[in-house]
Coordinates of C-alpha atoms in Angstrom, one line a residue:
X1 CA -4.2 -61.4 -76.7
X2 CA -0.3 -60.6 -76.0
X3 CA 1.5 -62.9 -73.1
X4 CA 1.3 -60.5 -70.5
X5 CA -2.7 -60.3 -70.8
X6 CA -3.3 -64.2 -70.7
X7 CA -0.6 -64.6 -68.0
X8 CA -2.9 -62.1 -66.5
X9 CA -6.2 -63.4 -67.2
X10 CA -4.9 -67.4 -66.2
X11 CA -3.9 -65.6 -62.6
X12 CA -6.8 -64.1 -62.0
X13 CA -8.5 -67.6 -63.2
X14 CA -6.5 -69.6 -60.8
X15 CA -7.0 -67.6 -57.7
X16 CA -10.7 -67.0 -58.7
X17 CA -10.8 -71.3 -58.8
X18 CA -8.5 -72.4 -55.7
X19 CA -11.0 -69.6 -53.9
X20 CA -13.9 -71.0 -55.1
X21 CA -12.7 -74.5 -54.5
X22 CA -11.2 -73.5 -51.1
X23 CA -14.6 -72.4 -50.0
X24 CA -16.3 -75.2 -50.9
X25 CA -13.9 -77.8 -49.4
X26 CA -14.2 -76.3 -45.8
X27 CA -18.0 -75.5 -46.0
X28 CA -18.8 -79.4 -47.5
X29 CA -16.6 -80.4 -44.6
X30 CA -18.3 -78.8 -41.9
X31 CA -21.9 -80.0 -43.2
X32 CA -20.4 -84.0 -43.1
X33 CA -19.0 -83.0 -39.9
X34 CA -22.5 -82.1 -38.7
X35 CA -24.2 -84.9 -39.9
X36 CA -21.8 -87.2 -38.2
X37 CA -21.7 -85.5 -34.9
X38 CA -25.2 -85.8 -35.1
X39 CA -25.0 -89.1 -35.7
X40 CA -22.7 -90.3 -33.3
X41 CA -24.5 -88.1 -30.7
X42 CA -27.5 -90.2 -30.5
X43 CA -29.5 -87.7 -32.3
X44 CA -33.0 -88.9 -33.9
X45 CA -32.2 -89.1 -38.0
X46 CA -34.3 -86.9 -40.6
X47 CA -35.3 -88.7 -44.0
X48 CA -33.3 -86.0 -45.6
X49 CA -29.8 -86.7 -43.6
X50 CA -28.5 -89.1 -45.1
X51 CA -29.2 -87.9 -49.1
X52 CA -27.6 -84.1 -47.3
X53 CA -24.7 -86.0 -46.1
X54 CA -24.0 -88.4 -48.4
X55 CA -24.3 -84.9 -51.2
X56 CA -21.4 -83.0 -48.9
X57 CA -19.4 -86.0 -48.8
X58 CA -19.5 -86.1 -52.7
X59 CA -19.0 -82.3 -53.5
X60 CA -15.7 -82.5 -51.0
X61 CA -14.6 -85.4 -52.9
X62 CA -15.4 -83.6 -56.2
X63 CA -13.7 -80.5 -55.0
X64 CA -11.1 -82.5 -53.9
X65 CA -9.8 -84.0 -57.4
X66 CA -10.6 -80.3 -58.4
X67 CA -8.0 -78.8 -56.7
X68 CA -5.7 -81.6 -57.4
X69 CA -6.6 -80.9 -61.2
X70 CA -5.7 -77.4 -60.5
X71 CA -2.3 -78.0 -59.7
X72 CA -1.4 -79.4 -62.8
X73 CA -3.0 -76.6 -65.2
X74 CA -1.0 -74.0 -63.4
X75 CA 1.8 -75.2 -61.8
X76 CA 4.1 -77.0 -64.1
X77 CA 5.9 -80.2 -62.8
X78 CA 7.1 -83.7 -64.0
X79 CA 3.3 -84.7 -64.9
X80 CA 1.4 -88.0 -64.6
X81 CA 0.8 -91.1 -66.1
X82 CA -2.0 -92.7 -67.7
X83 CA -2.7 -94.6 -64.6
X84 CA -3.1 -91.2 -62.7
X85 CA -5.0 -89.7 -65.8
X86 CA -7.4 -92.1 -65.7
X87 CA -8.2 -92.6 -62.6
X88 CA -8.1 -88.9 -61.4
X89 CA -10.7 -87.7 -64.6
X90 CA -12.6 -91.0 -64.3
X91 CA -13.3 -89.7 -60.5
X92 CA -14.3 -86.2 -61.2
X93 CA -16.6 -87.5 -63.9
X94 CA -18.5 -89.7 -61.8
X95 CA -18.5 -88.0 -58.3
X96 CA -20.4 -85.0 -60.7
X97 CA -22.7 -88.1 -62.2
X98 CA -23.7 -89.1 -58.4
X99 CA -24.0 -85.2 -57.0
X100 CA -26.7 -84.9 -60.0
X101 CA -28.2 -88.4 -58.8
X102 CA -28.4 -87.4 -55.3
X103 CA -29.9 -84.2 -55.9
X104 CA -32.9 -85.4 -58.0
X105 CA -33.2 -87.9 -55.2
X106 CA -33.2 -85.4 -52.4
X107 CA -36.1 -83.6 -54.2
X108 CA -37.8 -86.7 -54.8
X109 CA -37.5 -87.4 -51.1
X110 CA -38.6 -83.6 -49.6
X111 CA -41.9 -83.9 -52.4
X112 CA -42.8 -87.2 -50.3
X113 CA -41.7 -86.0 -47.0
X114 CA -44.1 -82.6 -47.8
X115 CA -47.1 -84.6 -49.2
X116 CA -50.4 -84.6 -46.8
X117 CA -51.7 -87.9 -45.6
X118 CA -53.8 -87.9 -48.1
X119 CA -51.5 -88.4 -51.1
X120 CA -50.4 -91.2 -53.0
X121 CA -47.4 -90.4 -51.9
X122 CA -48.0 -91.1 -48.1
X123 CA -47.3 -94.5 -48.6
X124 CA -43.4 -94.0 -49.3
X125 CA -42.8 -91.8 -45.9
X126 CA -41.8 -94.8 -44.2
X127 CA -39.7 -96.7 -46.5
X128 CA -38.6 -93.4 -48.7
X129 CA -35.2 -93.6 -47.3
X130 CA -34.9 -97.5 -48.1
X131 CA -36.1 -96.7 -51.2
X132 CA -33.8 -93.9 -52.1
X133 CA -30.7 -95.7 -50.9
X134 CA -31.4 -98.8 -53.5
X135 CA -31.7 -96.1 -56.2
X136 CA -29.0 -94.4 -56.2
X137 CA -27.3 -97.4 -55.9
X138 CA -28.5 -98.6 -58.9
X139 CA -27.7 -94.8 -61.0
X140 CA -24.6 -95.1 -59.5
X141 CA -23.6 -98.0 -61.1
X142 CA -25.3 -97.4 -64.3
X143 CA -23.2 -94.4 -64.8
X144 CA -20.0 -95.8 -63.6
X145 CA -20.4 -97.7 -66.5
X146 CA -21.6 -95.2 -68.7
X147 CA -18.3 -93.6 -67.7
X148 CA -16.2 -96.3 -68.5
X149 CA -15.1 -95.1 -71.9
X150 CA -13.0 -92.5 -70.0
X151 CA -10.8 -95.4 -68.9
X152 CA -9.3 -96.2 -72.0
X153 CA -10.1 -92.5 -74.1
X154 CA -7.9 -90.3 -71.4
X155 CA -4.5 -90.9 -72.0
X156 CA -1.3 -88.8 -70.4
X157 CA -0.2 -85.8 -72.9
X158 CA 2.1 -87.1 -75.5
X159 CA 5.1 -85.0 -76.0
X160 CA 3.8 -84.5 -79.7
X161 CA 1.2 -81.5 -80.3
X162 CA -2.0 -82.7 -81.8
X163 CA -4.9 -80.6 -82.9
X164 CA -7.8 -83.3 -82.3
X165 CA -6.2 -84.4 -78.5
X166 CA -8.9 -82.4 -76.0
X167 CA -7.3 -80.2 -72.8
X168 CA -7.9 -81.3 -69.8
X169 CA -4.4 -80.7 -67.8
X170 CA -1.3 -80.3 -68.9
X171 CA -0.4 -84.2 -68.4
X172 CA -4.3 -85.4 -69.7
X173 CA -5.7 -85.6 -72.5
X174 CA -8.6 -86.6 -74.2
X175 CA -8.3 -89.2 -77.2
X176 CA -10.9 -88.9 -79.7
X177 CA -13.7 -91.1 -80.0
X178 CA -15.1 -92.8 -83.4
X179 CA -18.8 -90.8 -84.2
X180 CA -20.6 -94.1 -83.4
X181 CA -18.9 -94.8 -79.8
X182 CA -19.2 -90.8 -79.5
X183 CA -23.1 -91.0 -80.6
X184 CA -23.3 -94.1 -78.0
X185 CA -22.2 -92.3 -74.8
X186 CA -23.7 -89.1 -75.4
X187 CA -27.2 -90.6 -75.8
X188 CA -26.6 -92.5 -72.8
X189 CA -25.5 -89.2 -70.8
X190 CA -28.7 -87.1 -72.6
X191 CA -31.0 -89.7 -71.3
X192 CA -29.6 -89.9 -67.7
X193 CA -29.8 -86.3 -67.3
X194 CA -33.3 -85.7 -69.1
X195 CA -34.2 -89.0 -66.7
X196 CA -33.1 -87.2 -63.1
X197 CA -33.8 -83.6 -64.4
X198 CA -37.6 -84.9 -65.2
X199 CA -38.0 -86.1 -61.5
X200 CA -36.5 -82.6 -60.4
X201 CA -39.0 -80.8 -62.2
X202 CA -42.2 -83.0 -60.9
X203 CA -40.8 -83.4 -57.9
X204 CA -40.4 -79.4 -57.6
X205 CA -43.8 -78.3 -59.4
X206 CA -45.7 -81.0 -56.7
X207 CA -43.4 -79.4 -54.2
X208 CA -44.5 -75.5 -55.5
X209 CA -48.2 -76.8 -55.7
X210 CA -48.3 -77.6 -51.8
X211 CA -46.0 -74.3 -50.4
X212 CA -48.7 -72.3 -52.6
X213 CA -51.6 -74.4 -50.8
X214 CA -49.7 -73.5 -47.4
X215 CA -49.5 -70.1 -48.0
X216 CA -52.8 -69.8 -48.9
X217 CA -54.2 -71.2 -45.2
X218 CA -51.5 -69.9 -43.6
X219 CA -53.0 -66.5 -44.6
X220 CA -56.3 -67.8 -43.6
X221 CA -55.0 -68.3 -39.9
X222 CA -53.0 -65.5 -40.0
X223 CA -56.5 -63.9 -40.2
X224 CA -58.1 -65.6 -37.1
X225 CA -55.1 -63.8 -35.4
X226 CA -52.8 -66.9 -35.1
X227 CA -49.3 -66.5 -36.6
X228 CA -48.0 -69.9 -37.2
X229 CA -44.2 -70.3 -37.6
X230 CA -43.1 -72.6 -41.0
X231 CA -41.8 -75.7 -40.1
X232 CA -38.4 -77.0 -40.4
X233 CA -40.2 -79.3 -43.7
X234 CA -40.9 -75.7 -45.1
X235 CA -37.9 -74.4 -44.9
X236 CA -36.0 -77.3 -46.0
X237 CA -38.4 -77.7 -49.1
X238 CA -37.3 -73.6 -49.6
X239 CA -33.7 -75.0 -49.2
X240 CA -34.0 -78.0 -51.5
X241 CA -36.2 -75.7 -54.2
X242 CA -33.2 -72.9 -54.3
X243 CA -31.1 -75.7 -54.7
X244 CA -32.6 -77.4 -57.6
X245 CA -33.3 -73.6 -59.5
X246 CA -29.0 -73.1 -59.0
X247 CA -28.4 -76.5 -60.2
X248 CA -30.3 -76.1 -63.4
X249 CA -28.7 -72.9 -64.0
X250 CA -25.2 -74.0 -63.5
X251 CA -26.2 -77.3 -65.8
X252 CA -27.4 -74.5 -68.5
X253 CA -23.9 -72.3 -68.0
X254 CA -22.0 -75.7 -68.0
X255 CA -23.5 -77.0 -71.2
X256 CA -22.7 -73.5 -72.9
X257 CA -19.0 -73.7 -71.9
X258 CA -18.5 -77.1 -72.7
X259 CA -19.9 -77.0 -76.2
X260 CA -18.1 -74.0 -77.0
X261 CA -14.7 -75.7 -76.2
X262 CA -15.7 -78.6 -78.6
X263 CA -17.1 -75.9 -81.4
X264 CA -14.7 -73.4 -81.0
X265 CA -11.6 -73.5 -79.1
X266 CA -10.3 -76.2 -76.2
X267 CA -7.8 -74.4 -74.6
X268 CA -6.8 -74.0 -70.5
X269 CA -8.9 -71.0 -70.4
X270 CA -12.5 -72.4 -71.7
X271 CA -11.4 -75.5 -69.3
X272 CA -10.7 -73.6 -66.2
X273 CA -14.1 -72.0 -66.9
X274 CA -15.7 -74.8 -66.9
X275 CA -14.3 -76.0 -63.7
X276 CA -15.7 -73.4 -62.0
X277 CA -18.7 -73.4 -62.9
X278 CA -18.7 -76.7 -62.7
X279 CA -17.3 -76.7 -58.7
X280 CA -20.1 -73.4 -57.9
X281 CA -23.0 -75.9 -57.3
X282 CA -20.9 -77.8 -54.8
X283 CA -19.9 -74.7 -53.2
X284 CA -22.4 -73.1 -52.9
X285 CA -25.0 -76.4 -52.0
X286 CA -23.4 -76.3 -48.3
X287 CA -24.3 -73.2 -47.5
X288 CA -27.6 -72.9 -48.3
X289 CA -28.0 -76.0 -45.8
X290 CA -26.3 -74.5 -43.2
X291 CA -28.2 -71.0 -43.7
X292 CA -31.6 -72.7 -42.9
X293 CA -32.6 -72.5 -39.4
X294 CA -32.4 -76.1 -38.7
X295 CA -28.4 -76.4 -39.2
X296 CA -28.1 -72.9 -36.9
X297 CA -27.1 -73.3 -33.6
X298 CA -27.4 -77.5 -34.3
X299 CA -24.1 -77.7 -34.9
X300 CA -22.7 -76.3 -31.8
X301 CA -24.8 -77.9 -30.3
X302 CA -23.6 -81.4 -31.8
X303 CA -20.4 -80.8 -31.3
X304 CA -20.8 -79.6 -27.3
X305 CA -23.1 -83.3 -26.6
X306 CA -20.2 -85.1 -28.9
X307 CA -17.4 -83.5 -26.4
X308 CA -19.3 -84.0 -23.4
X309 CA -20.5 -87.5 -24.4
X310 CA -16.7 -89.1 -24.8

């Protein structure tokens, strides 16, 4: 590839990702805003606000140090410092940790929010949001630590060019790791992920088993000439259940990309890929809320009470 051809294809990159990110940011911002209006405004919580808010509040953060990233892989300046290194990719790698905890949680939550009185589950409706608070509390801190190794393996660019230093901006880099630390970490990662990933699946087949129940009398009544409308729990479940099919997809695109910078080559390119598709999920997550009839015309709404409230 000459110079004019990657100077190309890095543009297009970088408007493609301060786009992406751009979107995100002000989409993420006005699902938190909702969520706070509607809080403030005196409005009766869902179970499900607080997970939703708390996962918009993440993904702006996350998109956030993204764009902040971006700057220093295309525009060139004095760089950071280790201090800045670390914190900055210690961040990112932990916002993503809790925006995967949250939404396994939040699928958890809609299965128990779905399930009939009649379910084992019924018992959680009341406390479920206690409950889910406590736990990803507790994943939270678990990967913090799990994360810690970032503190000391990233490590501002030295001046000298090195072949086993991995990209991650033109001021960070990535020390390598021994195979047994290496080994350590990744195991701990594999079985966090296989861990939330697991409840995503039940939680979504449980979730699948009961919209396929609902369908089935729905069609029953629509026989008797009623036409019942879904609920808002339907179409949140529809929400959640697109969410969770994108977010295993984008884990599945994300795993490709990073393991072909570690097989093959670790350059700005592969890493800008991977950024976005790493910040799609959180843009596109906000808008599949807001799409659903329970965010439409709420927020206005919200906002109007707020104004008229103070």
């Amino acid at each position: 590839m000459n110079e004019n051809s990657r100077l190309h294809t890095s543009s297009n990159l970088r408007n493609t990702l301060l786009s992406e990110i751009g979107i995100g940011i002000s989409a993420n911002s006005i699902l938190l805003l909702f969520h706070i209006l509607k809080f403030f405004g005196g409005h009766r919580p869902k179970p499900t606000d607080l997970p939703i808010g708390l996962l918009a509040l993440i993904h702006l953060l996350m998109l956030l140090v993204m764009a902040v990233s971006a700057t220093d892989i295309f525009i060139s300046w004095q760089g950071w410092d280790d201090i800045t290194c670390k914190f900055l990719v210690y961040l990112y790698r932990v916002v993503r940790g809790l925006s995967l905890c949250t939404t396994s949680l939040l699928s958890v939550l809609q299965a128990i929010i779905l399930s009939p009185r009649s379910s084992c589950l019924a018992k959680f409706k009341q406390k479920s949001p206690y409950h889910i608070s406590r736990a990803l509390l507790l994943l939270s801190i678990f990967y913090m630590f799990i994360s810690s190794h970032l503190l000391v393996s990233i490590i501002a660019t030295p001046n000298l060019t090195l072949n086993n230093f991995m990209f991650v901006t033109r001021s960070c880099s990535i020390l390598p790791m021994s195979y047994l630390m290496q080994s350590t970490f990744s195991t701990l990662l594999a079985l966090r992920e296989a861990f939330l990933i697991s409840l995503m699946a039940f939680s979504s087949g449980y979730m699948l088993t009961l919209l396929c129940r609902h369908k089935k009398l729905s069609g029953r009544l629509h026989s008797t000439s009623l036409s019942p409308t879904a609920s808002p729990e339907l179409r949140a479940t529809w929400s959640i259940l697109l969410l969770l099919s994108f977010f295993v997809l984008m884990s599945i695109l994300d795993s490709i990309v990073s393991c072909s910078r570690t097989m093959f080559l670790d350059d700005s390119t592969f890493y800008c890929i991977q950024l976005l598709v790493g910040s799609l999920y959180a843009t596109v997550s906000p808008l599949v809320f807001m799409s659903t009839k329970i965010y439409k015309g709420n927020l206005l709404r919200s906002m109007c009470e707020t104004v008229i409230n103070v």
